């Protein structure tokens, strides 16, 4: 007996529809994209019952002629491509002419449309894609699609819809994507007769703030780069607002939302070591690229897109975001309205500013006197063995030479003369740096971690790490697993200025260490560094180097609780300000907080 049958038009249409229209949100997406393609500057959405009973989209785009309005519902009817070649130069959204027939096949649909030059509009009605009725109507230039009772004729699919809030969430997601991609287009949304969104034509920044809240505004840092291959612009969030949850992450290519796991990693990489692990920045990044550089998206519902030069774009993107973060990142300010600021005991809630501990400050020490007092602690922890004027100037260059001045005693907050006001140390832990309109509190240990980390990395990358040979090499034993990791890491250790020999069977001999690292407990420091790298077996060479450099920086940085002289503080602050990212430790912790004059005045009431 023969078993093969040709499917009826209706069944075939419903199956095909399933590819495009899987839930109310897919209808919203297709209709919004069509409106944008039609050149609309204003789009209104009306939804009832979370999209189950009504999805209506009205636009002021170019509209359709009567013939087009009828044709639009035929499969493969599109005004957007004619030749295969067009597929490779496509700039509009849909391009298969499949959305409208698919939506029509699974709903009761009405279309009202009029072109600018037509006297009357045309109205098309159908049910399940059948029984098309066409009649003239009165309507504005533009197009309205009314999609009622979605999946009325496919109960099985209706049943598969998730809860109301899930479906509505998907709808909102689609609206967000289209609205972000087209900030110049005004959007309105009402649900159950209540207005939910009203977005005027606005800038991208304005659109982001309208969608995600005013708080976003302060955190948006602009990204902008143009190369012959790709143009990238948009915004990323600052370090402060990176979150474990609730971050907004959007990529668009040529005005269309896309997902891109690989590019996502590029953005995360740019924030590496600047934010806490697991925290995520928000980003709104737009790529513009010649259409022939991206793989045409044959599946309309798919949001993954393949680029020809992914590696190159990855690098451009990562560098652009990193530059932005480094350039715009500002110091966090002390916010008295925020209850939980654990890092600032001196100003935490419960302490009035009058409880501020006495500023302890030592103006007497001068490192430029060759026969000064005993070796200072900051020097001891940041410099190679010999210490004299030459060393200071060689190591710190101009930053030091133009500051050879006798420090002035006393604190002069907002002093009128141009010479930098002296600093004070609080609780042997924070450095107070007065400015004209604000003062800064710097965590001395964290600041030094940042300084050393950048120094170690720069030296390692330029192969200019000064190494200090040890008169008496030190030997210690590694566990078999640590020994395994060590064999992989050894070249990185060398880059950082270590001279280590593998003596076999896990024995390591330390012959030399990076200049400035002398006097450490080498065994523990090196074991610790190996251990930290072992935690991430997938890390590439560069991240291993960073992990090692950070570990070294942490163990060499001046600790909290160490008393610093005035000049040591100055040097630390100068060095910190010369860092590429002075606001955060490589581990993402805040280094400084700022208290502005305004806040002080407010505080005193
Ligand atoms: P595609 O968008 O892939 O061309 P669709 O099925 O989404 O396919 O739409 C078919 C055609 O109907 C479009 O090419 C366009 O000419 C026309 N059309 C659809 N929506 C609108 C609209 N809102 N305004 C004007 N024309 C539209
Ligand atoms: Mg379309």
XYZ file of C-alpha atoms in Angstrom, residues 36 40 47 129-130 210 269 544 547:
9
model
C 11.376 49.933 10.090
C 8.570 54.476 9.527
C -1.265 44.345 22.727
C -4.286 32.506 5.676
C -7.547 31.682 3.829
C 14.444 55.676 28.601
C 38.221 40.557 28.234
C 48.743 33.534 32.993
C 47.779 36.283 37.099
